[in-house]
Every structure is written in structure tokens, then in C-alpha cells.
Amino acid sequence: MTLRLRLLLMIGISMILLWGGVALWMLHGLDKEMHRTLDQRLAMSAHMVAGLMSQNPAAWDGRTGKAGASTLSLPAAAKGLACQVSLRGEVIARTPGAVPEAMATAASALGFFDREIRGEHWRSYTLESHGLRVTTSDRLNERDTLLGNVMLAAAVPFVVALVGSLVVLWFGVGSGLLPLERLRQALASRTAETLTPIPDKPMSRDLLPLVNTLNHLLGRMSETISRERRFTSDAAHELRTPLTAIKTHLQVARITHGKDTEEAMDYAEEGVARLQRTLSQLLTLSQVEGAFSWNDGRVAEAHEVARLAMRDAAPDAPERIALDSDGNRAELALPQALAVTALRNLLDNALRHSPAANSVRLEIRHSPETVSFHVFDRGPGLSDDELALATQRFWRRGSGRGSGLGLSVVAAIAERFDGSFELRRRPDGGLEAQLTLPGIQPTSAKQAPLFEKPAN
């Protein structure tokens, strides 16, 4: 069902129900008013005839209470109306066409009276004045006919107006939805590669919020597709380099012997390890930025995360990492595996760029709502331009041996769980890497669903 037809049905049915109810209410009131008016006509006719008869000395002998010698007659009444005058049960005057049975029955009781005579329904009014009993009657079918004509005269314009309103509404809805149809046609005419913003002029003011939302969505899609294309290109280049080196070293090992073969195999093994690290970081990055669920049911405690990250970053030289903490226990509002991965990447990056004689310091700082990990190194540091590029995928300074994804993974984890990541130059040389992660409040055990927070 089209939007135009749905709107027409909703508004049309509402109009029909509303105005139909109003029409029934009006017709019901009209029916009551018509019957009241016709009853008043009967009563007024009876009073008028009684007044005239009381003033006519030739009609009846007021002193003796007997009818006069002359024959009395009444002129024909209006259509459907009959009148009869009687004196002590004797009819002295009657309009032509009056049914005697109806008049006689009605004259036996004062006031209004309904009676069916010869298959016809009559309504009568009887009045007694100056010894005279005056009865006026009319046929109810005449009333029904009159009421039907009045209702028809009122209903026909109403129905015509209602049908006309629906026709006007049909074209009005179509005209009102025309800007939306133009927008649909503009979107339908676009190709899958067209992600440029939709022009907002000329555009209905009511559709501007929708157009702005669509343009915002198109902009995000364009940025995402561009980033993914760049990521695919960089990933292909980064994977091709170690694969080429591995292939070359294997070929050298095949054609050489002795020490040269062992050296070639060592280089090939090193290339495999680099390729494995790159693939592992790519997999972690795709899972962090995707809809992958990391909730393993285990609570990440800050000191336990630091211990595991230090063990993984420096398994052969644990003395190179110095831990500084106040000893307070704090739980993190993210899975332990991701917290360990992010902190391990920071420590690994700091160890790689610091001289072997210098140690790396790890500080854990607590606040009411967050836990911050600060990693200090003694490396050469980065310039302002290099700091801006440090979290980009596959960026390395010079011919670094890393995968170029470590800090990108850290930034992605911090962003997914509403944390923050920042690199700063130290006054005495080296860098300070600050990773701030949300903590679980002791009185709020309902923070666990943060593990399932979808990626942006």
C-alpha cells in the first residue's frame, strides 16, 4: 500500500466517522424537532378551531348546549391534517377526508394519542373548550414522508461535500508528497558509487531534516568506504612485503648449503613471525571495530591486566618494566582480553623504541570513574606531525620493524568503550602514552553490559 493511499484511507475514514457521527446526531435532533413542531401544529389548530367555534353563534346554541339548526362544515384542512368538532358525543363539524373511526377514537381522550386505523397510523390531539370537543389528527406516514424529504435534502449536500473532500484530499496528499517523490526519484537515479550529498535546494523545508540526515549518512559511508579501500591497499602492501622476503629466503636456502642455509631459514622464520604479528593485529582490529562480542564473563582487574601485559611484552626481560601503583583495586568496564591487548601494545611499542639500558615505567592511576595507564619511555620521541600520524594504520617512522597497527588497535579499543588514548612528548625526552578506560563502580553492578557495546 502506497503512502498516498494510506494517508487517504486514514484521513478519509476519520472524516467519514467524524462527520457521519455529526450527521446522525443532527438528523436525530431534526427528527425530534420535526415531531415537536408537527405536534404543536396539531395543538394550535385545535385551539384555533375551538376559538372560532366559540365566537360563531350560528354554529351551536350556547344557552341550551345543543347544535344549531344549520349544518356546520369545515373547509378542507392542509394535506394530511383532519379536524372534527363534537358536542356531547354528537359530531357537528368535520373536515372532508377525515376517517370517522380515527376521529371517534381520538375524541375519547384528551391530549395526544396514537392509533392505527385501517393500516394507517394516526396521531391526534383533543381539546375540550366551552362544551365543545375539538380533535385534530394527521397521518404519521405523511410525517415520515416530510421528514424523509427534509433528511434527503440535508444528506445529499453532505454526501456530495464528503465525496468532493475525499477527491480534493487525494490530489492534496499527492501534491504534498510530491517533494518526497522527487527525493525518491533522485535517490533511485543514483548509482551505487555515487555518495555525493543530495542538493538541499530546491527542497521542501519539511524535508530538510531528512535530507541532512541522508547527507550525513552518505558522508559517513563515503568516509568508511574510503578508509576500507585504503586499509585494503595498505594491508595488501604490508602482507606482500614479508611474503616476498619469505619466498626469497626460502629460495636462497634451497640453492645454498651450510651456514648460508641456516641464515636464510632464520630470516624466513623472522618474516613468518612478522607476518603472523601483522595478521594477528589485523584480526584484533577488525573484531574491535566490528560487532564481535568480547564478553568472556571474566572481570578485568587493573593490576591483573598490568601483570599479564608486562608478562607478554617482556617475557625474557621483565626487569625492563617498572610498575608504579597505589595498590588500590579497580575493575575495568571492558573485557580482560582487550585491556591486556591494548596495554601490551603500548608496552611493546615503548620497549622497542627505548634503549636496552633504559627501563619503561608503567603507572596506574585511579579516579572515581576511570582507570588510567601511563607508559613512559626513553626513546627519541616524535614530532608534532608524527604524533598526529601515530595512530594511523600501517604508519611507521622510517623503516620500523613493527606492523604499524599496535597503536591503531589501542585507539580502536579506547574508542569502542568510551575511553581515550593520548601520546605526549616528555620534557626530559621520550614519550608518555596515556590510556584511560572506564571503571566499574562498586555500587553499580549493572556496568557489565558495557562489554557488549557495539562498535561505532
PDB file of N, CA and C in Angstrom, residues 347-398:
ATOM      1  N   LEU A 347      53.213  -1.157  25.873  1.00  0.00           N
ATOM      2  CA  LEU A 347      54.500  -1.558  26.458  1.00  0.00           C
ATOM      3  C   LEU A 347      55.463  -2.052  25.392  1.00  0.00           C
ATOM      4  N   ASP A 348      54.954  -2.830  24.433  1.00  0.00           N
ATOM      5  CA  ASP A 348      55.813  -3.344  23.367  1.00  0.00           C
ATOM      6  C   ASP A 348      56.376  -2.205  22.534  1.00  0.00           C
ATOM      7  N   ASN A 349      55.543  -1.217  22.236  1.00  0.00           N
ATOM      8  CA  ASN A 349      55.995  -0.072  21.456  1.00  0.00           C
ATOM      9  C   ASN A 349      57.051   0.728  22.232  1.00  0.00           C
ATOM     10  N   ALA A 350      56.840   0.903  23.558  1.00  0.00           N
ATOM     11  CA  ALA A 350      57.803   1.646  24.361  1.00  0.00           C
ATOM     12  C   ALA A 350      59.125   0.909  24.476  1.00  0.00           C
ATOM     13  N   LEU A 351      59.095  -0.414  24.663  1.00  0.00           N
ATOM     14  CA  LEU A 351      60.326  -1.197  24.762  1.00  0.00           C
ATOM     15  C   LEU A 351      61.093  -1.194  23.449  1.00  0.00           C
ATOM     16  N   ARG A 352      60.375  -1.220  22.327  1.00  0.00           N
ATOM     17  CA  ARG A 352      61.041  -1.289  21.033  1.00  0.00           C
ATOM     18  C   ARG A 352      61.812  -0.008  20.747  1.00  0.00           C
ATOM     19  N   HIS A 353      61.286   1.151  21.216  1.00  0.00           N
ATOM     20  CA  HIS A 353      61.917   2.416  20.885  1.00  0.00           C
ATOM     21  C   HIS A 353      62.795   2.961  22.011  1.00  0.00           C
ATOM     22  N   SER A 354      62.922   2.232  23.103  1.00  0.00           N
ATOM     23  CA  SER A 354      63.802   2.678  24.193  1.00  0.00           C
ATOM     24  C   SER A 354      65.124   1.911  24.139  1.00  0.00           C
ATOM     25  N   PRO A 355      66.195   2.552  24.485  1.00  0.00           N
ATOM     26  CA  PRO A 355      67.485   1.832  24.540  1.00  0.00           C
ATOM     27  C   PRO A 355      67.400   0.674  25.523  1.00  0.00           C
ATOM     28  N   ALA A 356      68.194  -0.343  25.268  1.00  0.00           N
ATOM     29  CA  ALA A 356      68.140  -1.550  26.098  1.00  0.00           C
ATOM     30  C   ALA A 356      68.534  -1.273  27.537  1.00  0.00           C
ATOM     31  N   ALA A 357      69.343  -0.266  27.752  1.00  0.00           N
ATOM     32  CA  ALA A 357      69.801   0.024  29.110  1.00  0.00           C
ATOM     33  C   ALA A 357      68.757   0.773  29.928  1.00  0.00           C
ATOM     34  N   ASN A 358      67.771   1.329  29.283  1.00  0.00           N
ATOM     35  CA  ASN A 358      66.763   2.114  29.980  1.00  0.00           C
ATOM     36  C   ASN A 358      65.499   1.269  30.190  1.00  0.00           C
ATOM     37  N   SER A 359      64.827   1.549  31.252  1.00  0.00           N
ATOM     38  CA  SER A 359      63.595   0.827  31.557  1.00  0.00           C
ATOM     39  C   SER A 359      62.372   1.653  31.176  1.00  0.00           C
ATOM     40  N   VAL A 360      61.277   0.980  31.114  1.00  0.00           N
ATOM     41  CA  VAL A 360      59.982   1.611  30.817  1.00  0.00           C
ATOM     42  C   VAL A 360      59.169   1.612  32.109  1.00  0.00           C
ATOM     43  N   ARG A 361      58.562   2.744  32.405  1.00  0.00           N
ATOM     44  CA  ARG A 361      57.780   2.845  33.638  1.00  0.00           C
ATOM     45  C   ARG A 361      56.281   2.823  33.325  1.00  0.00           C
ATOM     46  N   LEU A 362      55.569   2.002  34.085  1.00  0.00           N
ATOM     47  CA  LEU A 362      54.117   1.882  33.942  1.00  0.00           C
ATOM     48  C   LEU A 362      53.468   2.352  35.237  1.00  0.00           C
ATOM     49  N   GLU A 363      52.615   3.373  35.113  1.00  0.00           N
ATOM     50  CA  GLU A 363      51.880   3.894  36.264  1.00  0.00           C
ATOM     51  C   GLU A 363      50.383   3.624  36.091  1.00  0.00           C
ATOM     52  N   ILE A 364      49.746   3.272  37.205  1.00  0.00           N
ATOM     53  CA  ILE A 364      48.294   3.058  37.223  1.00  0.00           C
ATOM     54  C   ILE A 364      47.685   4.103  38.140  1.00  0.00           C
ATOM     55  N   ARG A 365      46.807   4.912  37.603  1.00  0.00           N
ATOM     56  CA  ARG A 365      46.170   5.974  38.370  1.00  0.00           C
ATOM     57  C   ARG A 365      44.653   5.779  38.348  1.00  0.00           C
ATOM     58  N   HIS A 366      44.051   6.017  39.496  1.00  0.00           N
ATOM     59  CA  HIS A 366      42.606   5.774  39.638  1.00  0.00           C
ATOM     60  C   HIS A 366      41.869   7.097  39.825  1.00  0.00           C
ATOM     61  N   SER A 367      40.669   7.122  39.316  1.00  0.00           N
ATOM     62  CA  SER A 367      39.732   8.215  39.571  1.00  0.00           C
ATOM     63  C   SER A 367      38.381   7.579  39.906  1.00  0.00           C
ATOM     64  N   PRO A 368      37.403   8.359  40.353  1.00  0.00           N
ATOM     65  CA  PRO A 368      36.129   7.740  40.723  1.00  0.00           C
ATOM     66  C   PRO A 368      35.478   6.935  39.608  1.00  0.00           C
ATOM     67  N   GLU A 369      35.721   7.287  38.350  1.00  0.00           N
ATOM     68  CA  GLU A 369      35.007   6.625  37.253  1.00  0.00           C
ATOM     69  C   GLU A 369      35.929   5.972  36.235  1.00  0.00           C
ATOM     70  N   THR A 370      37.221   6.234  36.263  1.00  0.00           N
ATOM     71  CA  THR A 370      38.127   5.719  35.235  1.00  0.00           C
ATOM     72  C   THR A 370      39.408   5.186  35.869  1.00  0.00           C
ATOM     73  N   VAL A 371      40.134   4.433  35.052  1.00  0.00           N
ATOM     74  CA  VAL A 371      41.468   3.949  35.405  1.00  0.00           C
ATOM     75  C   VAL A 371      42.396   4.333  34.262  1.00  0.00           C
ATOM     76  N   SER A 372      43.522   4.972  34.586  1.00  0.00           N
ATOM     77  CA  SER A 372      44.464   5.437  33.560  1.00  0.00           C
ATOM     78  C   SER A 372      45.770   4.662  33.678  1.00  0.00           C
ATOM     79  N   PHE A 373      46.256   4.201  32.527  1.00  0.00           N
ATOM     80  CA  PHE A 373      47.559   3.541  32.433  1.00  0.00           C
ATOM     81  C   PHE A 373      48.510   4.515  31.727  1.00  0.00           C
ATOM     82  N   HIS A 374      49.616   4.851  32.378  1.00  0.00           N
ATOM     83  CA  HIS A 374      50.608   5.768  31.812  1.00  0.00           C
ATOM     84  C   HIS A 374      51.899   4.994  31.573  1.00  0.00           C
ATOM     85  N   VAL A 375      52.350   5.009  30.319  1.00  0.00           N
ATOM     86  CA  VAL A 375      53.574   4.304  29.936  1.00  0.00           C
ATOM     87  C   VAL A 375      54.610   5.355  29.541  1.00  0.00           C
ATOM     88  N   PHE A 376      55.756   5.392  30.249  1.00  0.00           N
ATOM     89  CA  PHE A 376      56.831   6.359  29.998  1.00  0.00           C
ATOM     90  C   PHE A 376      58.034   5.622  29.414  1.00  0.00           C
ATOM     91  N   ASP A 377      58.569   6.145  28.302  1.00  0.00           N
ATOM     92  CA  ASP A 377      59.765   5.532  27.711  1.00  0.00           C
ATOM     93  C   ASP A 377      60.870   6.570  27.578  1.00  0.00           C
ATOM     94  N   ARG A 378      62.072   6.118  27.173  1.00  0.00           N
ATOM     95  CA  ARG A 378      63.244   6.984  26.991  1.00  0.00           C
ATOM     96  C   ARG A 378      63.683   7.002  25.540  1.00  0.00           C
ATOM     97  N   GLY A 379      62.710   6.822  24.631  1.00  0.00           N
ATOM     98  CA  GLY A 379      63.033   6.785  23.218  1.00  0.00           C
ATOM     99  C   GLY A 379      63.276   8.160  22.628  1.00  0.00           C
ATOM    100  N   PRO A 380      63.456   8.233  21.303  1.00  0.00           N
ATOM    101  CA  PRO A 380      63.738   9.518  20.645  1.00  0.00           C
ATOM    102  C   PRO A 380      62.526  10.432  20.567  1.00  0.00           C
ATOM    103  N   GLY A 381      61.336   9.929  20.861  1.00  0.00           N
ATOM    104  CA  GLY A 381      60.141  10.762  20.793  1.00  0.00           C
ATOM    105  C   GLY A 381      59.655  10.965  19.374  1.00  0.00           C
ATOM    106  N   LEU A 382      58.616  11.778  19.228  1.00  0.00           N
ATOM    107  CA  LEU A 382      58.001  12.053  17.933  1.00  0.00           C
ATOM    108  C   LEU A 382      57.757  13.549  17.796  1.00  0.00           C
ATOM    109  N   SER A 383      57.776  14.009  16.550  1.00  0.00           N
ATOM    110  CA  SER A 383      57.447  15.407  16.287  1.00  0.00           C
ATOM    111  C   SER A 383      55.921  15.582  16.312  1.00  0.00           C
ATOM    112  N   ASP A 384      55.492  16.838  16.207  1.00  0.00           N
ATOM    113  CA  ASP A 384      54.050  17.099  16.220  1.00  0.00           C
ATOM    114  C   ASP A 384      53.352  16.408  15.053  1.00  0.00           C
ATOM    115  N   ASP A 385      53.968  16.457  13.869  1.00  0.00           N
ATOM    116  CA  ASP A 385      53.366  15.794  12.707  1.00  0.00           C
ATOM    117  C   ASP A 385      53.323  14.289  12.895  1.00  0.00           C
ATOM    118  N   GLU A 386      54.385  13.731  13.469  1.00  0.00           N
ATOM    119  CA  GLU A 386      54.423  12.291  13.682  1.00  0.00           C
ATOM    120  C   GLU A 386      53.426  11.849  14.754  1.00  0.00           C
ATOM    121  N   LEU A 387      53.192  12.700  15.774  1.00  0.00           N
ATOM    122  CA  LEU A 387      52.197  12.387  16.784  1.00  0.00           C
ATOM    123  C   LEU A 387      50.794  12.308  16.168  1.00  0.00           C
ATOM    124  N   ALA A 388      50.537  13.158  15.177  1.00  0.00           N
ATOM    125  CA  ALA A 388      49.221  13.141  14.518  1.00  0.00           C
ATOM    126  C   ALA A 388      49.034  11.899  13.664  1.00  0.00           C
ATOM    127  N   LEU A 389      50.147  11.305  13.194  1.00  0.00           N
ATOM    128  CA  LEU A 389      50.058  10.126  12.327  1.00  0.00           C
ATOM    129  C   LEU A 389      50.232   8.808  13.080  1.00  0.00           C
ATOM    130  N   ALA A 390      50.581   8.885  14.360  1.00  0.00           N
ATOM    131  CA  ALA A 390      50.994   7.684  15.083  1.00  0.00           C
ATOM    132  C   ALA A 390      49.902   6.623  15.165  1.00  0.00           C
ATOM    133  N   THR A 391      48.612   7.034  15.230  1.00  0.00           N
ATOM    134  CA  THR A 391      47.532   6.048  15.388  1.00  0.00           C
ATOM    135  C   THR A 391      46.937   5.609  14.051  1.00  0.00           C
ATOM    136  N   GLN A 392      47.493   6.102  12.951  1.00  0.00           N
ATOM    137  CA  GLN A 392      47.001   5.647  11.659  1.00  0.00           C
ATOM    138  C   GLN A 392      47.520   4.244  11.357  1.00  0.00           C
ATOM    139  N   ARG A 393      46.703   3.493  10.646  1.00  0.00           N
ATOM    140  CA  ARG A 393      47.062   2.108  10.352  1.00  0.00           C
ATOM    141  C   ARG A 393      48.287   2.037   9.432  1.00  0.00           C
ATOM    142  N   PHE A 394      49.189   1.130   9.776  1.00  0.00           N
ATOM    143  CA  PHE A 394      50.383   0.819   8.993  1.00  0.00           C
ATOM    144  C   PHE A 394      51.378   1.972   8.936  1.00  0.00           C
ATOM    145  N   TRP A 395      51.191   2.974   9.812  1.00  0.00           N
ATOM    146  CA  TRP A 395      52.191   4.056   9.829  1.00  0.00           C
ATOM    147  C   TRP A 395      53.358   3.641  10.723  1.00  0.00           C
ATOM    148  N   ARG A 396      54.562   3.814  10.180  1.00  0.00           N
ATOM    149  CA  ARG A 396      55.789   3.558  10.927  1.00  0.00           C
ATOM    150  C   ARG A 396      56.781   4.660  10.615  1.00  0.00           C
ATOM    151  N   ARG A 397      57.557   5.007  11.621  1.00  0.00           N
ATOM    152  CA  ARG A 397      58.570   6.018  11.385  1.00  0.00           C
ATOM    153  C   ARG A 397      59.782   5.381  10.741  1.00  0.00           C
ATOM    154  N   GLY A 398      60.118   5.897   9.586  1.00  0.00           N
ATOM    155  CA  GLY A 398      61.264   5.358   8.866  1.00  0.00           C
ATOM    156  C   GLY A 398      61.012   3.923   8.445  1.00  0.00           C
TER     157      GLY A 398
END
